[in-house]
mmCIF file of C-alpha atoms and ligand atoms in Angstrom:
data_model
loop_
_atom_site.group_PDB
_atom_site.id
_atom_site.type_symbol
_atom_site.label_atom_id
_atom_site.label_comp_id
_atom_site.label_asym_id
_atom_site.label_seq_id
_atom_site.Cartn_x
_atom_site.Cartn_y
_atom_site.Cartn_z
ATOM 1 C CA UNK A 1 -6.592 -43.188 36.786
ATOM 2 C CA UNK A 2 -5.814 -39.747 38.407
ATOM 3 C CA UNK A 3 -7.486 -36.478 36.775
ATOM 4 C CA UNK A 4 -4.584 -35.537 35.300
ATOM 5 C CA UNK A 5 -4.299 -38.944 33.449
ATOM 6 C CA UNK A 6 -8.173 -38.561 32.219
ATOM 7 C CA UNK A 7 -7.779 -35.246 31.078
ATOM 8 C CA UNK A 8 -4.773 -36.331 28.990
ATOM 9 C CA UNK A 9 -7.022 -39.387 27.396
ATOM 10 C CA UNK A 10 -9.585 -36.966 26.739
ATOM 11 C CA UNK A 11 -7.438 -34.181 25.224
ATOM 12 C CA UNK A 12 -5.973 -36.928 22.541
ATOM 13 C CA UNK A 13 -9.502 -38.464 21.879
ATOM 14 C CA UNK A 14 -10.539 -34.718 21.210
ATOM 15 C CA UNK A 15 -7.806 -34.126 18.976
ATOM 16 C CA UNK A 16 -8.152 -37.726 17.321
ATOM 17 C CA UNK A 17 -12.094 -36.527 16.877
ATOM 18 C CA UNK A 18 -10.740 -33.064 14.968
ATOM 19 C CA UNK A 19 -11.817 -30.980 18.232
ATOM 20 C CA UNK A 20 -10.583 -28.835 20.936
ATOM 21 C CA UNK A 21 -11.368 -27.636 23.867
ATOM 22 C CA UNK A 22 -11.384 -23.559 23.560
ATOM 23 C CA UNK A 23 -10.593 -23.308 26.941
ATOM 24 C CA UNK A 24 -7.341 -24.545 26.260
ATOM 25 C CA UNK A 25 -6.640 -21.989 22.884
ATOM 26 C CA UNK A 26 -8.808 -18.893 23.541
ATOM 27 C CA UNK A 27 -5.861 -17.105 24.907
ATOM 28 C CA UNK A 28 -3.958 -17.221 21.499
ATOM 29 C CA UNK A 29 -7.353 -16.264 19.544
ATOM 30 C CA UNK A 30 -8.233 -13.268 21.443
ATOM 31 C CA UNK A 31 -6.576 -10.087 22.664
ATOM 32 C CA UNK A 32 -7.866 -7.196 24.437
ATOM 33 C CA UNK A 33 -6.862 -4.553 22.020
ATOM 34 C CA UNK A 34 -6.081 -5.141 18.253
ATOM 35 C CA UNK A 35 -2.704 -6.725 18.251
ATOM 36 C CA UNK A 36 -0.622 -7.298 14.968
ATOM 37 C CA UNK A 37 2.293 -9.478 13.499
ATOM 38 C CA UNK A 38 3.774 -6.386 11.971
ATOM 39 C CA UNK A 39 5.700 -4.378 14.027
ATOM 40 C CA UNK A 40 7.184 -0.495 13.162
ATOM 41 C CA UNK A 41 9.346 -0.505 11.001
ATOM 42 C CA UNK A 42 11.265 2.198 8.490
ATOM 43 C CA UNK A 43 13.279 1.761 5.485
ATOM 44 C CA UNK A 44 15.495 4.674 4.468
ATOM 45 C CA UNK A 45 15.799 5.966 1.010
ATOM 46 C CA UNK A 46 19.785 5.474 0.427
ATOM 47 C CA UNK A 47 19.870 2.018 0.839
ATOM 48 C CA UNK A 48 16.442 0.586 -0.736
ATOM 49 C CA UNK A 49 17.983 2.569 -3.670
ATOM 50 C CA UNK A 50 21.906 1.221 -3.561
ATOM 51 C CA UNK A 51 19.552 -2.077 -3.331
ATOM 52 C CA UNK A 52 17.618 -1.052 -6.604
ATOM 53 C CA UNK A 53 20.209 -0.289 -8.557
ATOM 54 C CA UNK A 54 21.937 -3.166 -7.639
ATOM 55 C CA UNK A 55 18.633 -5.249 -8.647
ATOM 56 C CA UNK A 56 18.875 -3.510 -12.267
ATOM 57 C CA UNK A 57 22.469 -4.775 -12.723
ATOM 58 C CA UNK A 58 21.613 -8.786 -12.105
ATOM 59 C CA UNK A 59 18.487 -8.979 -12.836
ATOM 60 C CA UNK A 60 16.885 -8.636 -16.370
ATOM 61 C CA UNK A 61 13.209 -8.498 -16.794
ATOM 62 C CA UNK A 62 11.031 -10.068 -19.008
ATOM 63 C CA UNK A 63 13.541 -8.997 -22.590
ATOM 64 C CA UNK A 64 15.210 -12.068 -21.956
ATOM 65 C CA UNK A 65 12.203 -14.201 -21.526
ATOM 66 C CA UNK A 66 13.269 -17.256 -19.511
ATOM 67 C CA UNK A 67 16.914 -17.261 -19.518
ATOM 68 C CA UNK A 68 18.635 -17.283 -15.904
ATOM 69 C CA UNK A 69 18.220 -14.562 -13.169
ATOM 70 C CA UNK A 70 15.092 -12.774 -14.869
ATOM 71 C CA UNK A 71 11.791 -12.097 -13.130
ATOM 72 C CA UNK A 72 8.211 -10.727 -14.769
ATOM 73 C CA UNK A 73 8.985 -7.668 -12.166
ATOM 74 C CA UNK A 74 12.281 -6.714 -10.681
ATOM 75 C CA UNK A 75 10.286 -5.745 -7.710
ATOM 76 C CA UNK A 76 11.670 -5.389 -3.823
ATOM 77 C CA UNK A 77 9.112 -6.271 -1.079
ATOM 78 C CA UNK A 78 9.637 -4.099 2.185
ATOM 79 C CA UNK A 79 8.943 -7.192 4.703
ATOM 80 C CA UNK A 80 7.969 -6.268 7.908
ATOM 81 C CA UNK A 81 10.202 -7.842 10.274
ATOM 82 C CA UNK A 82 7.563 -9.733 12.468
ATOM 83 C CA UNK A 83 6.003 -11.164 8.914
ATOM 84 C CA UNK A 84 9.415 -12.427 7.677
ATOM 85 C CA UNK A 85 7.792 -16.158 7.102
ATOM 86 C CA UNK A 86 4.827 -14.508 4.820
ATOM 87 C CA UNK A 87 7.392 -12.107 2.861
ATOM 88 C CA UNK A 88 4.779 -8.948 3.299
ATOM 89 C CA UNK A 89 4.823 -5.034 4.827
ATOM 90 C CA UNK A 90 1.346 -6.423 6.862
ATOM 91 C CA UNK A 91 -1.136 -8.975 6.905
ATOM 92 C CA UNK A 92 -2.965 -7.055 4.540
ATOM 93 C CA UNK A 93 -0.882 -5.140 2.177
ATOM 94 C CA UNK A 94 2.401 -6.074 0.501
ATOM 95 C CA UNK A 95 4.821 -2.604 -0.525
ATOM 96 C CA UNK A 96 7.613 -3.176 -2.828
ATOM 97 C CA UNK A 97 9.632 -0.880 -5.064
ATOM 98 C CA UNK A 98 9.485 -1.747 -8.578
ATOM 99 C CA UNK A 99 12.809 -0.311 -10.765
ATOM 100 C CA UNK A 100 12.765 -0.743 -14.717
ATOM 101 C CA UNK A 101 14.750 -0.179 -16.839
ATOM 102 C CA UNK A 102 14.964 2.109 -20.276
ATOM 103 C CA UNK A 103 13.484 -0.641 -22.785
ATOM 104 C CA UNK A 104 11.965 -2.728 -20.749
ATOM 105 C CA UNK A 105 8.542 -4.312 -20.557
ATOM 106 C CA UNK A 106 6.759 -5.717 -17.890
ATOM 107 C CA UNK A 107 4.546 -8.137 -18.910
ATOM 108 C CA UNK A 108 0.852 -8.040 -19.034
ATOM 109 C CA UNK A 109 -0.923 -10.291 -16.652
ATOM 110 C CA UNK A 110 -4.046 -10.088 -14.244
ATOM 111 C CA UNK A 111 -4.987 -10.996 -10.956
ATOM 112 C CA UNK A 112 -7.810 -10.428 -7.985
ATOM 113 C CA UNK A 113 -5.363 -8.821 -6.245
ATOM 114 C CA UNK A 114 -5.958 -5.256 -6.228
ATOM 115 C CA UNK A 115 -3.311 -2.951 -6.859
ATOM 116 C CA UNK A 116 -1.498 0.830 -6.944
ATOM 117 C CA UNK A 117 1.628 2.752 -8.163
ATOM 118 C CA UNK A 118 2.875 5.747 -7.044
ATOM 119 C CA UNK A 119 5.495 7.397 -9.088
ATOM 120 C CA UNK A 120 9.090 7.455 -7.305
ATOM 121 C CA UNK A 121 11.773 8.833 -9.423
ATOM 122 C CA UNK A 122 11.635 8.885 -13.194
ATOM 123 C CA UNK A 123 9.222 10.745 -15.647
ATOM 124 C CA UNK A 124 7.246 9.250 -18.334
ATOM 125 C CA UNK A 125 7.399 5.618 -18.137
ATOM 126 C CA UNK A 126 3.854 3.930 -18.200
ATOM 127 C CA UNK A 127 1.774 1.556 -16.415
ATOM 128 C CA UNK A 128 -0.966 0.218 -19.230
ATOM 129 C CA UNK A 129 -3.842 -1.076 -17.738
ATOM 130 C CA UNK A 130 -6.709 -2.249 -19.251
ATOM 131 C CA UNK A 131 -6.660 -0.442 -22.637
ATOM 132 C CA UNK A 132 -5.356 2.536 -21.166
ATOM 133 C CA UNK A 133 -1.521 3.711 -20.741
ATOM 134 C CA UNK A 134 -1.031 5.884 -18.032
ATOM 135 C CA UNK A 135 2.579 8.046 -18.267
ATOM 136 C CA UNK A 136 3.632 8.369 -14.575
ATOM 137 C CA UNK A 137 5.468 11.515 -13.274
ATOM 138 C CA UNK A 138 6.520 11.348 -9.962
ATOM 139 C CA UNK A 139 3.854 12.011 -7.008
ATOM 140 C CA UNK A 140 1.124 10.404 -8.944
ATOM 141 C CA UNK A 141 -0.777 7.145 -8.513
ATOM 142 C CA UNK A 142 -2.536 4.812 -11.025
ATOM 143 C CA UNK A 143 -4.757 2.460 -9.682
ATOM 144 C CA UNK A 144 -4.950 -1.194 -11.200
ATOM 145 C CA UNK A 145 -8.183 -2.493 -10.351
ATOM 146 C CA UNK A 146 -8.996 -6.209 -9.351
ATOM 147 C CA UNK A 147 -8.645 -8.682 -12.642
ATOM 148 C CA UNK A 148 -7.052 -5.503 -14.994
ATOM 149 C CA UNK A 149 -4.861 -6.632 -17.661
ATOM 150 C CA UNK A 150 -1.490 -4.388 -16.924
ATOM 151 C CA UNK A 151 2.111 -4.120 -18.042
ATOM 152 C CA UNK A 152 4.360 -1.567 -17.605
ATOM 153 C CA UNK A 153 7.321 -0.104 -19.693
ATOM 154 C CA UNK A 154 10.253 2.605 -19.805
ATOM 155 C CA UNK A 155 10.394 4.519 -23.002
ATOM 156 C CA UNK A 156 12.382 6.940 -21.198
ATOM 157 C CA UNK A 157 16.154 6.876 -21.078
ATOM 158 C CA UNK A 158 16.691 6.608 -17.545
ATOM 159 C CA UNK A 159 15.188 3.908 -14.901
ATOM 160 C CA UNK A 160 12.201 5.020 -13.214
ATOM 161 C CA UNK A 161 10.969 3.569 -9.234
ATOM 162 C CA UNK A 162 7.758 3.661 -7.925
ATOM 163 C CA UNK A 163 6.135 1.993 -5.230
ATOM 164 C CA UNK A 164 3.576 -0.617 -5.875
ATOM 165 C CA UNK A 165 0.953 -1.966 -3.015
ATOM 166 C CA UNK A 166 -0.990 -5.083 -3.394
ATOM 167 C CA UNK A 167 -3.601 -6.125 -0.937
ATOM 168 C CA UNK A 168 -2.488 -9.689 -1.981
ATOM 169 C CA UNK A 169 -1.764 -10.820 1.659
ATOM 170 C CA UNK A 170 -5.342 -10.171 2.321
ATOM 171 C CA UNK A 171 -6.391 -12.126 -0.946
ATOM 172 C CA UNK A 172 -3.757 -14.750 -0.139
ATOM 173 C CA UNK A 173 -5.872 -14.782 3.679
ATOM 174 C CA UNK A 174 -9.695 -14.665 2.003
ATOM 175 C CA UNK A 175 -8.270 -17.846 -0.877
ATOM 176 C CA UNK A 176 -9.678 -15.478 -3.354
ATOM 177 C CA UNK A 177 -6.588 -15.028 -5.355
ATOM 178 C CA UNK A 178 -6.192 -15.518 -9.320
ATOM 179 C CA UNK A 179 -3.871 -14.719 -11.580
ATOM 180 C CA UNK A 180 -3.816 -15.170 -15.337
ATOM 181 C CA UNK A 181 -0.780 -14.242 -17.632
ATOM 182 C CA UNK A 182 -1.508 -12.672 -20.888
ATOM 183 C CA UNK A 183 -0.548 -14.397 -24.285
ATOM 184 C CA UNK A 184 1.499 -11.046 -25.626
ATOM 185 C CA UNK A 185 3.544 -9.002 -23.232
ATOM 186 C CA UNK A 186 1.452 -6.012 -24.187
ATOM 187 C CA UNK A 187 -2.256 -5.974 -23.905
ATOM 188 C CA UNK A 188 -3.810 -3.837 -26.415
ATOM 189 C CA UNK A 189 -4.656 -0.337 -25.710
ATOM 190 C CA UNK A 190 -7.871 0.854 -26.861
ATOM 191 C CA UNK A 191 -8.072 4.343 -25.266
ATOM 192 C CA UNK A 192 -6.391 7.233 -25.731
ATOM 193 C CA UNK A 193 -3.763 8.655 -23.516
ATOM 194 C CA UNK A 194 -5.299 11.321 -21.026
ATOM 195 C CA UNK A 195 -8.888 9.509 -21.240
ATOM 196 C CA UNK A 196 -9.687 8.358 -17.500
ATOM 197 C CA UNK A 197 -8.168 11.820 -16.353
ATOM 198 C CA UNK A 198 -10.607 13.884 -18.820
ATOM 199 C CA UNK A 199 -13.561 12.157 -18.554
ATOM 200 C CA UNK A 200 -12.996 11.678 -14.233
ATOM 201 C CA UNK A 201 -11.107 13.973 -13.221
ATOM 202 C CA UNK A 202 -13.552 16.647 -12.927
ATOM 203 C CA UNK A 203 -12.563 18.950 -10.695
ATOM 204 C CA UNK A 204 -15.356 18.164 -8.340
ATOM 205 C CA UNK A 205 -17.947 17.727 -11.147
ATOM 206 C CA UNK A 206 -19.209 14.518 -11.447
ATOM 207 C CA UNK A 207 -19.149 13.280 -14.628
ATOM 208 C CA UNK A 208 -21.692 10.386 -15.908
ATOM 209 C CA UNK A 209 -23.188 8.043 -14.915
ATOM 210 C CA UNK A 210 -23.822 9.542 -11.275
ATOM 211 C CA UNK A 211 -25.065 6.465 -10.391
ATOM 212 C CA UNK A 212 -24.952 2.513 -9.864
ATOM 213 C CA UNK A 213 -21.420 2.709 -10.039
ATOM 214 C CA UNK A 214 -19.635 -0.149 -8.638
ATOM 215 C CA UNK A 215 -16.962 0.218 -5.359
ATOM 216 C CA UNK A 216 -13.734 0.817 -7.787
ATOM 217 C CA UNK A 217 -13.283 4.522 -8.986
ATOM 218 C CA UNK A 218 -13.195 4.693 -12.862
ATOM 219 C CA UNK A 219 -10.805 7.324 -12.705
ATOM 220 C CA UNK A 220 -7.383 5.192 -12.665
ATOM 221 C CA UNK A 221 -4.778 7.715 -12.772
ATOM 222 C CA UNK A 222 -4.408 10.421 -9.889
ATOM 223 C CA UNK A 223 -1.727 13.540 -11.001
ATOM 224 C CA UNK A 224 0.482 14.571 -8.428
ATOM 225 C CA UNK A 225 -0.262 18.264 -9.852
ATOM 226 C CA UNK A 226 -3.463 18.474 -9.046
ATOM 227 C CA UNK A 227 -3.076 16.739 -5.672
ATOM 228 C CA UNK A 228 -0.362 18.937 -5.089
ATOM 229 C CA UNK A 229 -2.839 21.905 -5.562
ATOM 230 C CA UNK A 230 -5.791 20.857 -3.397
ATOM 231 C CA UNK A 231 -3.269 20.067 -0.721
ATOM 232 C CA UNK A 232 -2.083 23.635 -0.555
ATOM 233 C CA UNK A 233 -5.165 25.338 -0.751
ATOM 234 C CA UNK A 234 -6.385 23.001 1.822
ATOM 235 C CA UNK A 235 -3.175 24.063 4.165
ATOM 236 C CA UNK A 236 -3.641 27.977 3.716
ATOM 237 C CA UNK A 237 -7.341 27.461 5.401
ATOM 238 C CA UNK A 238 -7.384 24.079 7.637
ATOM 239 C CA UNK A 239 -4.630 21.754 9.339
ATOM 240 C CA UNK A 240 -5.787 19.020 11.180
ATOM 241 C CA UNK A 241 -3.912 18.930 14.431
ATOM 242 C CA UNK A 242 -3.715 15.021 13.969
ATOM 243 C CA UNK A 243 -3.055 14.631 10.097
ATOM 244 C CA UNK A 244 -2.029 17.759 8.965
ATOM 245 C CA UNK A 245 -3.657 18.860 5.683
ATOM 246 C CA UNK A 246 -4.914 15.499 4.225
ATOM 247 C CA UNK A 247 -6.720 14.480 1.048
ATOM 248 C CA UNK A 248 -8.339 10.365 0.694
ATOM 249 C CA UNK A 249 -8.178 9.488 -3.105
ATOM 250 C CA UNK A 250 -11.431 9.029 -4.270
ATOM 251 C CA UNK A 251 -14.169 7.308 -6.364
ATOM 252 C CA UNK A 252 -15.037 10.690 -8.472
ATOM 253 C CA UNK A 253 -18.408 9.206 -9.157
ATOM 254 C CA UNK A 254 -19.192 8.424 -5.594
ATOM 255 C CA UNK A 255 -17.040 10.212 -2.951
ATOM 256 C CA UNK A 256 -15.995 6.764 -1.254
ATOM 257 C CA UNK A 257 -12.521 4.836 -0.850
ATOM 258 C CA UNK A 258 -10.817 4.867 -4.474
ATOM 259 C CA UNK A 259 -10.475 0.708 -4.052
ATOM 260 C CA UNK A 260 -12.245 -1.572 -1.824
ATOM 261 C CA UNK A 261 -9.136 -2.887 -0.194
ATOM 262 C CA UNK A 262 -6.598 -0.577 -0.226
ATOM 263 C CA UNK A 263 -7.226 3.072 1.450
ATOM 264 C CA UNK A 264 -4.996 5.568 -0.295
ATOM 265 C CA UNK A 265 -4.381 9.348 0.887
ATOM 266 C CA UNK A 266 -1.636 12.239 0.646
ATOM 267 C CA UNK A 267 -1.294 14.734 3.902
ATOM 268 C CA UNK A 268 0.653 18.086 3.784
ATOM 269 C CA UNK A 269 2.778 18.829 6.685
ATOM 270 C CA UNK A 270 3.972 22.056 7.066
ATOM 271 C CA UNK A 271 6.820 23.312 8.141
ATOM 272 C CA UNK A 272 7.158 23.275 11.840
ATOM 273 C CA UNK A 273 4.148 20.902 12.025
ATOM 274 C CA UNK A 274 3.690 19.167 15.970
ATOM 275 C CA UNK A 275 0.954 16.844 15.069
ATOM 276 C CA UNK A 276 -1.062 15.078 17.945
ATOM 277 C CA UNK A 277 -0.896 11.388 19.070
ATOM 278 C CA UNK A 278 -3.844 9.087 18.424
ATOM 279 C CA UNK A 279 -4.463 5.336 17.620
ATOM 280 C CA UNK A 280 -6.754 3.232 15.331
ATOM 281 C CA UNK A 281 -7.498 0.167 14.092
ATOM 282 C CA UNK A 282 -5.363 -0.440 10.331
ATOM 283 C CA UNK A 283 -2.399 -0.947 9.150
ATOM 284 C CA UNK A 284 -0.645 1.990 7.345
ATOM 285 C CA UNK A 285 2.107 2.055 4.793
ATOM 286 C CA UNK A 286 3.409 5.497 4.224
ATOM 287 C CA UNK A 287 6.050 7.077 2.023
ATOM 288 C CA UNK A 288 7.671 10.228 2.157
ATOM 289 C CA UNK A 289 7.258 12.023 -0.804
ATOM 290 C CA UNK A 290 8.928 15.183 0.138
ATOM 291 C CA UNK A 291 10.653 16.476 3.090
ATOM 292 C CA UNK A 292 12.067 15.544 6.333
ATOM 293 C CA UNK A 293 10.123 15.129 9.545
ATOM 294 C CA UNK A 294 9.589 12.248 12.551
ATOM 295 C CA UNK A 295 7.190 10.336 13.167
ATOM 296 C CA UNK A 296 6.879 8.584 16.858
ATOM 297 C CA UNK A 297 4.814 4.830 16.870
ATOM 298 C CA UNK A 298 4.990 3.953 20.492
ATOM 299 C CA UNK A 299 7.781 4.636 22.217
ATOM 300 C CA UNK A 300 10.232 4.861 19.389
ATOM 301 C CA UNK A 301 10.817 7.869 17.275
ATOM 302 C CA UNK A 302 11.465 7.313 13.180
ATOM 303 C CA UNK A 303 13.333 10.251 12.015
ATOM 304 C CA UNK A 304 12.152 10.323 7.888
ATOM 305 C CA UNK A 305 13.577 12.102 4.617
ATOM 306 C CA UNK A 306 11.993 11.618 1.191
ATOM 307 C CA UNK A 307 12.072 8.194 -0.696
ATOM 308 C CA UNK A 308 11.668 6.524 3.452
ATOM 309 C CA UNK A 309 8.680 4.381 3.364
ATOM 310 C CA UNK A 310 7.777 3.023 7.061
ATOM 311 C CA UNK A 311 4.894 0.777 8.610
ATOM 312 C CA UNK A 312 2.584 1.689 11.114
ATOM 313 C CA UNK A 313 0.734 -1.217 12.850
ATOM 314 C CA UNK A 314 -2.320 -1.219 14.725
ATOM 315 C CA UNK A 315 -4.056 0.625 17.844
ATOM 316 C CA UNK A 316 -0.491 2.178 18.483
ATOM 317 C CA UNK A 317 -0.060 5.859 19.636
ATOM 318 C CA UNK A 318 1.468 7.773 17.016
ATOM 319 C CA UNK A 319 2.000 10.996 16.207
ATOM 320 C CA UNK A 320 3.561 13.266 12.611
ATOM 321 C CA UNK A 321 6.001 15.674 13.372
ATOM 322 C CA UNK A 322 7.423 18.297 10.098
ATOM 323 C CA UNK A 323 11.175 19.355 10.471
ATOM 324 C CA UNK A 324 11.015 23.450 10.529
ATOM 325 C CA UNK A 325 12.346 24.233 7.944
ATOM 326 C CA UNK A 326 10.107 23.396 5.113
ATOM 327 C CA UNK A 327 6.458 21.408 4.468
ATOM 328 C CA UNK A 328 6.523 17.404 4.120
ATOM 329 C CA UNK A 329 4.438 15.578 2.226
ATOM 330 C CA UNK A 330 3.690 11.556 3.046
ATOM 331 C CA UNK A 331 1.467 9.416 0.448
ATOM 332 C CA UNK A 332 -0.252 6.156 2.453
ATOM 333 C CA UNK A 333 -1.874 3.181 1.688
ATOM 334 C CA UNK A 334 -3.849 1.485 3.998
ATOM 335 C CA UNK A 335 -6.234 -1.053 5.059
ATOM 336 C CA UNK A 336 -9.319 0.752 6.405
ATOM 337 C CA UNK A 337 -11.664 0.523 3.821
ATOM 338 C CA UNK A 338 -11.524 -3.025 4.433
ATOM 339 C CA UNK A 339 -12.258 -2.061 8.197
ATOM 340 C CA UNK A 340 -14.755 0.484 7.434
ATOM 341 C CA UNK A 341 -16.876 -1.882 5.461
ATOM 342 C CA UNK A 342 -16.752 -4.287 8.105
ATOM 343 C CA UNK A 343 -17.370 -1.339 10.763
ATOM 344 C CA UNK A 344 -14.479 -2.236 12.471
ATOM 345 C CA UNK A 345 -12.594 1.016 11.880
ATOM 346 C CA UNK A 346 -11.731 2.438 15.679
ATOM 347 C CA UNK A 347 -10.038 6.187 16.327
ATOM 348 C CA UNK A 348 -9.056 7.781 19.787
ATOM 349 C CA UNK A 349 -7.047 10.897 20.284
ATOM 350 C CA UNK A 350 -4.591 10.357 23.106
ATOM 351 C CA UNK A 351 -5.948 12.444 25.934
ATOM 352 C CA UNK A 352 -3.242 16.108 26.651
ATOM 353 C CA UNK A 353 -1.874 15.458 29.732
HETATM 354 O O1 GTQ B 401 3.669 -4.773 -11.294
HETATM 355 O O2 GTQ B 401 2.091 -6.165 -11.737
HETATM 356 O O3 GTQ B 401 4.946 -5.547 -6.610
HETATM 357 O O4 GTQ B 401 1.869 -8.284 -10.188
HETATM 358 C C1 GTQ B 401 3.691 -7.471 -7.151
HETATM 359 C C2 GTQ B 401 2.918 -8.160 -8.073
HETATM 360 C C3 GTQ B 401 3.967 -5.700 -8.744
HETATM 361 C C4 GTQ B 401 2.964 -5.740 -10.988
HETATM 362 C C5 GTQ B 401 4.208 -6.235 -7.492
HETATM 363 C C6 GTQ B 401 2.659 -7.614 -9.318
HETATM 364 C C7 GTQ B 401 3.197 -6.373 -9.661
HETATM 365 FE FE1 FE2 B 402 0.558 -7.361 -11.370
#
């Protein structure tokens, strides 16, 4: 038998033994710098909305229970074009815009998957979750916790959109994921309207107990008012050259990531605003709340209005740019707490040439 022939026999015995041979595989395992499925990518505001709408006209939820072309959530997922096969923005998070309609309900369910809304276009419809109803406006963010009860509803007269994020991939990755349907379509509510927000949002005060607390904020419902505020006090007296004027969403009682899995934060650009390139580990989902602006990932530039949501992957160079004639503001969701708690959360600024 010649080598080649041996090796052959040995590489099937291997295999028929449930082995390999790294030597053979570690190529495909490791890379030098962080590399990612998900590549940039940008979805503009006219057409996931033409696609909405669209969505509202053939497909009822939940009023119709089980008849044809009706879904618990009439939900679009923005799938990254390099994770086509797993239906997701990155390996991590899943973004999708959720429309509903005046009337409808959502129904209430659970799952480990950790989850956030932030209010689109529409005032006053409601995200419940667990025992609490939370009447969005647009700019703000509830949070749903891992295993919440939550349904949503429109007792407005006009459709409402907001984004949702789910770090479901990264459940989906970890086999941690359950999910539980409710028996009613409503789960009860117990508190009333405006508690989380009284008793967390304190302004910087922290309210009781200051301690023990576990890693998900109690305080579910973040106002786009109030963000709105600390962002433009925080512009009149610091920008970052890198992220503008930006704010992380808290735990009130503890100063760390709002949710374990999903890193959320809002960043004021103002007008004119030439941010400066740098790179980290993480993937981030962002979406333009107000403005216009450009941001470059790489090589490519990614000219942005409001409503855009787009994907940053990765270690890739990229840099915020604010068109001059008025502030922007971008919301994000992201995976580094995920990275942080494993202390794999990396940052360079690209050197000024
Ligand atoms: O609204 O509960 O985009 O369970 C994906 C899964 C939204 C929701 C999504 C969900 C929801
Ligand atoms: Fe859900």
């Amino acid at each position: 038998m010649d080598n080649q022939t041996q090796l052959d026999a040995f590489y099937a015995e291997l295999e028929n033994d449930s082995l390999q041979g790294l030597w053979r595989v570690v190529r495909n395992m490791m890379s030098r710098t962080p590399s990612s499925p998900a590549r940039p990518f940008h979805w503009q505001w006219p057409r996931l909305r033409r696609h909405l709408d669209a969505a509202a006209e053939l497909i009822g939820v939940a009023d119709i229970a089980k008849a044809d072309r009706v879904a618990d959530r009439r939900v679009l997922v923005l799938v990254n074009p390099g994770l086509k096969e797993r239906n997701t923005t990155t390996p991590t998070i899943a973004a999708s815009l959720q429309l509903i309609r005046p009337g409808e309900v959502a129904p209430a369910h659970r799952h480990s998957s950790t989850a956030i809304r932030f209010m689109i276009d529409g005032h006053g419809a409601f995200s419940a979750v667990d025992g609490e109803k939370f009447c969005m406006e647009p700019g703000d963010l509830v949070l749903t916790p891992s295993m919440a009860w939550h349904n949503h509803g429109n007792e407005t007269d006009r459709p409402v959109v907001w984004m949702d994020g789910l770090d479901a991939p990264l459940m989906m990755q970890l086999c941690a994921f359950f999910y539980d349907d409710y028996p009613k379509d409503e789960h009860e509510i117990v508190r009333s309207p405006g508690f989380s927000v009284k008793k967390y949002a304190a302004g910087g005060l922290r309210p009781m107990p200051s301690a023990g607390s576990s890693g998900v904020s109690p305080l579910w419902h973040y106002r786009f008012e109030d963000a709105y505020r600390a962002l433009s006090n925080l512009a009149q007296v610091e920008v970052d050259p890198v992220e503008g004027a930006a704010l992380d969403y808290v735990n009130p009682l503890t100063g760390g990531h709002a949710l374990p899995t999903i890193g959320c934060r809002i960043q004021l650009l103002p007008a004119g605003f030439a941010g400066a390139a740098h790179r980290h580990t993480g993937h981030v989902i962002y979406h333009v709340v107000k403005g216009e602006g450009c941001t470059t990932m790489g090589e490519e530039r990614f000219p942005w209005q409001q409503g855009d949501c787009f994907v940053l992957p990765p270690w890739l160079w990229h840099k915020h740019e604010s068109a001059g004639h008025g502030e922007s503001i971008l919301f994000s969701m992201s995976d580094v707490p995920v990275l942080e708690a494993l202390q794999l959360y990396k940052e360079e600024l690209q050197p000024q040439l």
